[in-house]
PDB file of C-alpha atoms in Angstrom:
ATOM      1  CA  UNK A  79       9.991  19.319 -93.456  1.00  0.00           C
ATOM      2  CA  UNK A  80      11.642  21.694 -91.029  1.00  0.00           C
ATOM      3  CA  UNK A  81       9.874  22.240 -87.679  1.00  0.00           C
ATOM      4  CA  UNK A  82       9.046  25.946 -87.135  1.00  0.00           C
ATOM      5  CA  UNK A  83      10.728  25.841 -83.719  1.00  0.00           C
ATOM      6  CA  UNK A  84      14.134  25.041 -85.226  1.00  0.00           C
ATOM      7  CA  UNK A  85      15.341  28.629 -85.318  1.00  0.00           C
ATOM      8  CA  UNK A  86      14.291  29.463 -81.734  1.00  0.00           C
ATOM      9  CA  UNK A  87      15.836  26.186 -80.591  1.00  0.00           C
ATOM     10  CA  UNK A  88      19.179  26.971 -82.184  1.00  0.00           C
ATOM     11  CA  UNK A  89      19.136  30.531 -80.802  1.00  0.00           C
ATOM     12  CA  UNK A  90      18.546  29.095 -77.327  1.00  0.00           C
ATOM     13  CA  UNK A  91      21.357  26.565 -77.759  1.00  0.00           C
ATOM     14  CA  UNK A  92      18.941  23.623 -77.630  1.00  0.00           C
ATOM     15  CA  UNK A  93      18.149  20.793 -79.944  1.00  0.00           C
ATOM     16  CA  UNK A  94      14.938  20.823 -81.942  1.00  0.00           C
ATOM     17  CA  UNK A  95      14.021  17.526 -80.279  1.00  0.00           C
ATOM     18  CA  UNK A  96      14.214  19.056 -76.820  1.00  0.00           C
ATOM     19  CA  UNK A  97      12.010  21.979 -77.825  1.00  0.00           C
ATOM     20  CA  UNK A  98       9.538  19.610 -79.511  1.00  0.00           C
ATOM     21  CA  UNK A  99       9.417  17.585 -76.300  1.00  0.00           C
ATOM     22  CA  UNK A 100       7.981  20.585 -74.452  1.00  0.00           C
ATOM     23  CA  UNK A 101       6.033  22.296 -77.259  1.00  0.00           C
ATOM     24  CA  UNK A 102       3.936  20.371 -79.768  1.00  0.00           C
ATOM     25  CA  UNK A 103       3.677  23.373 -82.064  1.00  0.00           C
ATOM     26  CA  UNK A 104       4.931  26.869 -82.674  1.00  0.00           C
ATOM     27  CA  UNK A 105       1.638  28.178 -81.251  1.00  0.00           C
ATOM     28  CA  UNK A 106       2.259  26.299 -77.989  1.00  0.00           C
ATOM     29  CA  UNK A 107       5.746  27.764 -77.783  1.00  0.00           C
ATOM     30  CA  UNK A 108       4.435  31.250 -78.560  1.00  0.00           C
ATOM     31  CA  UNK A 109       1.675  30.930 -75.955  1.00  0.00           C
ATOM     32  CA  UNK A 110       4.251  29.917 -73.353  1.00  0.00           C
ATOM     33  CA  UNK A 111       6.449  32.914 -74.218  1.00  0.00           C
ATOM     34  CA  UNK A 112       3.447  35.265 -74.141  1.00  0.00           C
ATOM     35  CA  UNK A 113       2.345  33.969 -70.732  1.00  0.00           C
ATOM     36  CA  UNK A 114       5.864  34.446 -69.335  1.00  0.00           C
ATOM     37  CA  UNK A 115       6.023  38.008 -70.671  1.00  0.00           C
ATOM     38  CA  UNK A 116       2.547  38.791 -69.335  1.00  0.00           C
ATOM     39  CA  UNK A 117       3.512  37.464 -65.911  1.00  0.00           C
ATOM     40  CA  UNK A 118       6.749  39.466 -65.851  1.00  0.00           C
ATOM     41  CA  UNK A 119       4.906  42.691 -66.712  1.00  0.00           C
ATOM     42  CA  UNK A 120       2.183  41.955 -64.140  1.00  0.00           C
ATOM     43  CA  UNK A 121       4.776  41.404 -61.404  1.00  0.00           C
ATOM     44  CA  UNK A 122       6.464  44.725 -62.213  1.00  0.00           C
ATOM     45  CA  UNK A 123       3.125  46.556 -62.294  1.00  0.00           C
ATOM     46  CA  UNK A 124       2.154  45.005 -58.950  1.00  0.00           C
ATOM     47  CA  UNK A 125       5.398  46.375 -57.503  1.00  0.00           C
ATOM     48  CA  UNK A 126       4.710  49.819 -58.971  1.00  0.00           C
ATOM     49  CA  UNK A 127       1.245  49.895 -57.414  1.00  0.00           C
ATOM     50  CA  UNK A 128       2.656  48.862 -54.034  1.00  0.00           C
ATOM     51  CA  UNK A 129       5.385  51.499 -54.212  1.00  0.00           C
ATOM     52  CA  UNK A 130       2.834  54.091 -55.271  1.00  0.00           C
ATOM     53  CA  UNK A 131       0.709  53.361 -52.235  1.00  0.00           C
ATOM     54  CA  UNK A 132       3.695  53.389 -49.876  1.00  0.00           C
ATOM     55  CA  UNK A 133       4.888  56.722 -51.267  1.00  0.00           C
ATOM     56  CA  UNK A 134       1.353  58.166 -51.445  1.00  0.00           C
ATOM     57  CA  UNK A 135       1.454  58.836 -55.180  1.00  0.00           C
ATOM     58  CA  UNK A 136      -1.617  59.844 -57.116  1.00  0.00           C
ATOM     59  CA  UNK A 137      -3.468  57.256 -59.166  1.00  0.00           C
ATOM     60  CA  UNK A 138      -2.459  59.089 -62.348  1.00  0.00           C
ATOM     61  CA  UNK A 139       1.231  58.834 -61.404  1.00  0.00           C
ATOM     62  CA  UNK A 140       0.932  55.140 -60.609  1.00  0.00           C
ATOM     63  CA  UNK A 141      -1.008  54.443 -63.807  1.00  0.00           C
ATOM     64  CA  UNK A 142       1.597  56.315 -65.869  1.00  0.00           C
ATOM     65  CA  UNK A 143       4.385  54.207 -64.383  1.00  0.00           C
ATOM     66  CA  UNK A 144       2.374  51.000 -64.829  1.00  0.00           C
ATOM     67  CA  UNK A 145       1.565  51.726 -68.473  1.00  0.00           C
ATOM     68  CA  UNK A 146       5.213  52.577 -69.137  1.00  0.00           C
ATOM     69  CA  UNK A 147       5.979  48.934 -68.366  1.00  0.00           C
ATOM     70  CA  UNK A 148       4.195  48.103 -71.630  1.00  0.00           C
ATOM     71  CA  UNK A 149       6.427  50.461 -73.631  1.00  0.00           C
ATOM     72  CA  UNK A 150       9.646  49.042 -75.146  1.00  0.00           C
ATOM     73  CA  UNK A 151      11.871  51.591 -73.386  1.00  0.00           C
ATOM     74  CA  UNK A 152      14.834  49.271 -72.739  1.00  0.00           C
ATOM     75  CA  UNK A 153      16.240  45.958 -73.921  1.00  0.00           C
ATOM     76  CA  UNK A 154      14.103  43.625 -71.796  1.00  0.00           C
ATOM     77  CA  UNK A 155      10.854  45.501 -72.514  1.00  0.00           C
ATOM     78  CA  UNK A 156      11.780  45.658 -76.195  1.00  0.00           C
ATOM     79  CA  UNK A 157      12.104  41.857 -76.225  1.00  0.00           C
ATOM     80  CA  UNK A 158       8.773  41.544 -74.393  1.00  0.00           C
ATOM     81  CA  UNK A 159       7.127  43.853 -76.921  1.00  0.00           C
ATOM     82  CA  UNK A 160       8.383  41.690 -79.782  1.00  0.00           C
ATOM     83  CA  UNK A 161       6.823  38.610 -78.161  1.00  0.00           C
ATOM     84  CA  UNK A 162       3.477  40.376 -77.701  1.00  0.00           C
ATOM     85  CA  UNK A 163       3.503  41.617 -81.304  1.00  0.00           C
ATOM     86  CA  UNK A 164       4.328  38.207 -82.749  1.00  0.00           C
ATOM     87  CA  UNK A 165       1.639  36.699 -80.518  1.00  0.00           C
ATOM     88  CA  UNK A 166      -0.956  39.270 -81.647  1.00  0.00           C
ATOM     89  CA  UNK A 167      -0.047  38.639 -85.272  1.00  0.00           C
ATOM     90  CA  UNK A 168      -0.404  34.886 -84.913  1.00  0.00           C
ATOM     91  CA  UNK A 169      -3.672  35.367 -82.987  1.00  0.00           C
ATOM     92  CA  UNK A 170      -5.185  36.766 -86.188  1.00  0.00           C
ATOM     93  CA  UNK A 171      -5.165  33.232 -87.614  1.00  0.00           C
ATOM     94  CA  UNK A 172      -5.474  31.111 -84.473  1.00  0.00           C
ATOM     95  CA  UNK A 173      -8.787  31.116 -82.589  1.00  0.00           C
ATOM     96  CA  UNK A 174      -7.139  29.688 -79.453  1.00  0.00           C
ATOM     97  CA  UNK A 175      -4.492  32.425 -79.378  1.00  0.00           C
ATOM     98  CA  UNK A 176      -7.082  35.055 -80.320  1.00  0.00           C
ATOM     99  CA  UNK A 177      -9.069  34.112 -77.224  1.00  0.00           C
ATOM    100  CA  UNK A 178      -6.000  34.577 -74.993  1.00  0.00           C
ATOM    101  CA  UNK A 179      -5.169  37.860 -76.739  1.00  0.00           C
ATOM    102  CA  UNK A 180      -8.726  39.145 -76.222  1.00  0.00           C
ATOM    103  CA  UNK A 181      -8.742  38.115 -72.541  1.00  0.00           C
ATOM    104  CA  UNK A 182      -5.410  39.856 -71.985  1.00  0.00           C
ATOM    105  CA  UNK A 183      -6.637  43.062 -73.631  1.00  0.00           C
ATOM    106  CA  UNK A 184      -9.871  42.916 -71.626  1.00  0.00           C
ATOM    107  CA  UNK A 185      -7.909  42.510 -68.379  1.00  0.00           C
ATOM    108  CA  UNK A 186      -5.769  45.560 -69.170  1.00  0.00           C
ATOM    109  CA  UNK A 187      -8.897  47.533 -70.047  1.00  0.00           C
ATOM    110  CA  UNK A 188     -10.532  46.478 -66.756  1.00  0.00           C
ATOM    111  CA  UNK A 189      -7.476  47.531 -64.730  1.00  0.00           C
ATOM    112  CA  UNK A 190      -7.380  50.946 -66.402  1.00  0.00           C
ATOM    113  CA  UNK A 191     -11.145  51.377 -65.922  1.00  0.00           C
ATOM    114  CA  UNK A 192     -10.726  50.439 -62.259  1.00  0.00           C
ATOM    115  CA  UNK A 193      -7.986  53.061 -61.888  1.00  0.00           C
ATOM    116  CA  UNK A 194     -10.300  55.661 -63.454  1.00  0.00           C
ATOM    117  CA  UNK A 195     -13.100  54.605 -61.090  1.00  0.00           C
ATOM    118  CA  UNK A 196     -10.753  54.843 -58.119  1.00  0.00           C
ATOM    119  CA  UNK A 197      -9.765  58.271 -59.404  1.00  0.00           C
ATOM    120  CA  UNK A 198     -13.414  59.302 -59.224  1.00  0.00           C
ATOM    121  CA  UNK A 199     -13.590  58.167 -55.607  1.00  0.00           C
ATOM    122  CA  UNK A 200     -10.557  60.173 -54.538  1.00  0.00           C
ATOM    123  CA  UNK A 201     -11.200  63.299 -56.603  1.00  0.00           C
ATOM    124  CA  UNK A 202      -8.683  62.857 -59.419  1.00  0.00           C
ATOM    125  CA  UNK A 203     -11.377  62.152 -62.036  1.00  0.00           C
ATOM    126  CA  UNK A 204     -14.629  64.046 -62.563  1.00  0.00           C
ATOM    127  CA  UNK A 205     -17.710  62.004 -61.686  1.00  0.00           C
ATOM    128  CA  UNK A 206     -19.218  62.335 -65.185  1.00  0.00           C
ATOM    129  CA  UNK A 207     -16.296  60.601 -66.932  1.00  0.00           C
ATOM    130  CA  UNK A 208     -17.205  57.236 -68.438  1.00  0.00           C
ATOM    131  CA  UNK A 209     -14.546  54.880 -67.054  1.00  0.00           C
ATOM    132  CA  UNK A 210     -14.899  52.335 -69.891  1.00  0.00           C
ATOM    133  CA  UNK A 211     -14.514  54.961 -72.609  1.00  0.00           C
ATOM    134  CA  UNK A 212     -11.564  56.552 -70.841  1.00  0.00           C
ATOM    135  CA  UNK A 213      -9.938  53.129 -70.391  1.00  0.00           C
ATOM    136  CA  UNK A 214     -10.411  52.282 -74.074  1.00  0.00           C
ATOM    137  CA  UNK A 215      -8.807  55.558 -75.105  1.00  0.00           C
ATOM    138  CA  UNK A 216      -5.883  55.223 -72.676  1.00  0.00           C
ATOM    139  CA  UNK A 217      -5.226  51.596 -73.691  1.00  0.00           C
ATOM    140  CA  UNK A 218      -5.336  52.483 -77.397  1.00  0.00           C
ATOM    141  CA  UNK A 219      -2.917  55.364 -76.914  1.00  0.00           C
ATOM    142  CA  UNK A 220      -0.527  53.186 -74.878  1.00  0.00           C
ATOM    143  CA  UNK A 221      -0.621  50.414 -77.489  1.00  0.00           C
ATOM    144  CA  UNK A 222       0.004  52.837 -80.335  1.00  0.00           C
ATOM    145  CA  UNK A 223       2.834  54.517 -78.462  1.00  0.00           C
ATOM    146  CA  UNK A 224       4.480  51.143 -77.837  1.00  0.00           C
ATOM    147  CA  UNK A 225       4.572  50.567 -81.588  1.00  0.00           C
ATOM    148  CA  UNK A 226       6.022  54.027 -82.222  1.00  0.00           C
ATOM    149  CA  UNK A 227       8.723  53.556 -79.586  1.00  0.00           C
ATOM    150  CA  UNK A 228       9.612  50.161 -81.060  1.00  0.00           C
ATOM    151  CA  UNK A 229       9.998  51.690 -84.507  1.00  0.00           C
ATOM    152  CA  UNK A 230      12.421  54.101 -82.909  1.00  0.00           C
ATOM    153  CA  UNK A 231      13.592  57.413 -84.119  1.00  0.00           C
ATOM    154  CA  UNK A 232      15.118  60.284 -82.220  1.00  0.00           C
ATOM    155  CA  UNK A 233      13.128  61.193 -79.141  1.00  0.00           C
ATOM    156  CA  UNK A 234      10.472  58.485 -79.573  1.00  0.00           C
ATOM    157  CA  UNK A 235      10.664  57.327 -75.948  1.00  0.00           C
ATOM    158  CA  UNK A 236      10.467  60.848 -74.528  1.00  0.00           C
ATOM    159  CA  UNK A 237       7.561  61.739 -76.798  1.00  0.00           C
ATOM    160  CA  UNK A 238       5.737  58.558 -75.808  1.00  0.00           C
ATOM    161  CA  UNK A 239       6.040  59.380 -72.121  1.00  0.00           C
ATOM    162  CA  UNK A 240       4.861  62.957 -72.738  1.00  0.00           C
ATOM    163  CA  UNK A 241       1.876  61.846 -74.838  1.00  0.00           C
ATOM    164  CA  UNK A 242       0.872  59.231 -72.271  1.00  0.00           C
ATOM    165  CA  UNK A 243       1.206  61.786 -69.456  1.00  0.00           C
ATOM    166  CA  UNK A 244      -0.973  64.248 -71.419  1.00  0.00           C
ATOM    167  CA  UNK A 245      -3.567  61.567 -72.147  1.00  0.00           C
ATOM    168  CA  UNK A 246      -3.815  60.690 -68.470  1.00  0.00           C
ATOM    169  CA  UNK A 247      -3.967  64.380 -67.522  1.00  0.00           C
ATOM    170  CA  UNK A 248      -7.021  64.752 -69.776  1.00  0.00           C
ATOM    171  CA  UNK A 249      -8.821  62.135 -67.646  1.00  0.00           C
ATOM    172  CA  UNK A 250      -7.236  62.687 -64.229  1.00  0.00           C
ATOM    173  CA  UNK A 251      -7.980  66.418 -63.963  1.00  0.00           C
ATOM    174  CA  UNK A 252      -8.423  66.733 -60.187  1.00  0.00           C
ATOM    175  CA  UNK A 253      -6.236  66.305 -57.153  1.00  0.00           C
ATOM    176  CA  UNK A 254      -6.005  63.108 -55.164  1.00  0.00           C
ATOM    177  CA  UNK A 255      -7.630  63.352 -51.729  1.00  0.00           C
ATOM    178  CA  UNK A 256      -6.698  59.805 -50.794  1.00  0.00           C
ATOM    179  CA  UNK A 257      -3.740  60.821 -48.640  1.00  0.00           C
ATOM    180  CA  UNK A 258      -5.113  64.069 -47.237  1.00  0.00           C
ATOM    181  CA  UNK A 259      -4.568  64.345 -43.516  1.00  0.00           C
ATOM    182  CA  UNK A 260      -7.720  65.479 -41.757  1.00  0.00           C
ATOM    183  CA  UNK A 261      -6.276  67.378 -38.826  1.00  0.00           C
ATOM    184  CA  UNK A 262      -7.118  65.952 -35.398  1.00  0.00           C
ATOM    185  CA  UNK A 263      -8.953  62.935 -36.843  1.00  0.00           C
ATOM    186  CA  UNK A 264      -6.185  60.496 -37.829  1.00  0.00           C
ATOM    187  CA  UNK A 265      -8.712  57.713 -38.322  1.00  0.00           C
ATOM    188  CA  UNK A 266      -9.975  59.595 -41.390  1.00  0.00           C
ATOM    189  CA  UNK A 267      -6.531  59.846 -43.022  1.00  0.00           C
ATOM    190  CA  UNK A 268      -6.559  58.229 -46.433  1.00  0.00           C
ATOM    191  CA  UNK A 269     -10.358  58.145 -46.602  1.00  0.00           C
ATOM    192  CA  UNK A 270     -11.777  59.083 -50.027  1.00  0.00           C
TER     193      UNK A 270
END
């Protein structure tokens, strides 16, 4: 019987035995790939948030850039998207992978909800917006757009960015007061 890791091993220029040494099963190999992709995206998003703060960007702008990291807009992100899709597909039949998939989705939801909550504090989001509902909607739109971009077609990437921008604009309707300078009281600068 052929080990399911044979094809990935040959594509990586490795022997099946070497791959089997590190991964007992295809699920183990897939989990490892998914964790690497998740870490790479998280590192890029962390950098975007830091840059956004340094350049005094609104939360909506930072969130748009962060969510774009989940869209397959270039070769590396396209490869990452393929890993996440294969992982999600396998998670349908593997309780262990399903648990990781659910935790990952919940973490993304929590980060978006936190951004919406922060938007309320600084004036970008109306106080009556339900952060969890808004986060669910934004995450669903981003996930669907990632699939559409992956399928391709003329203008898919540009449309995805525009749709995501519009979706965020429906939630982030106000102006950010986080970086407002308060005249002669510099100690209040950046206070929400």
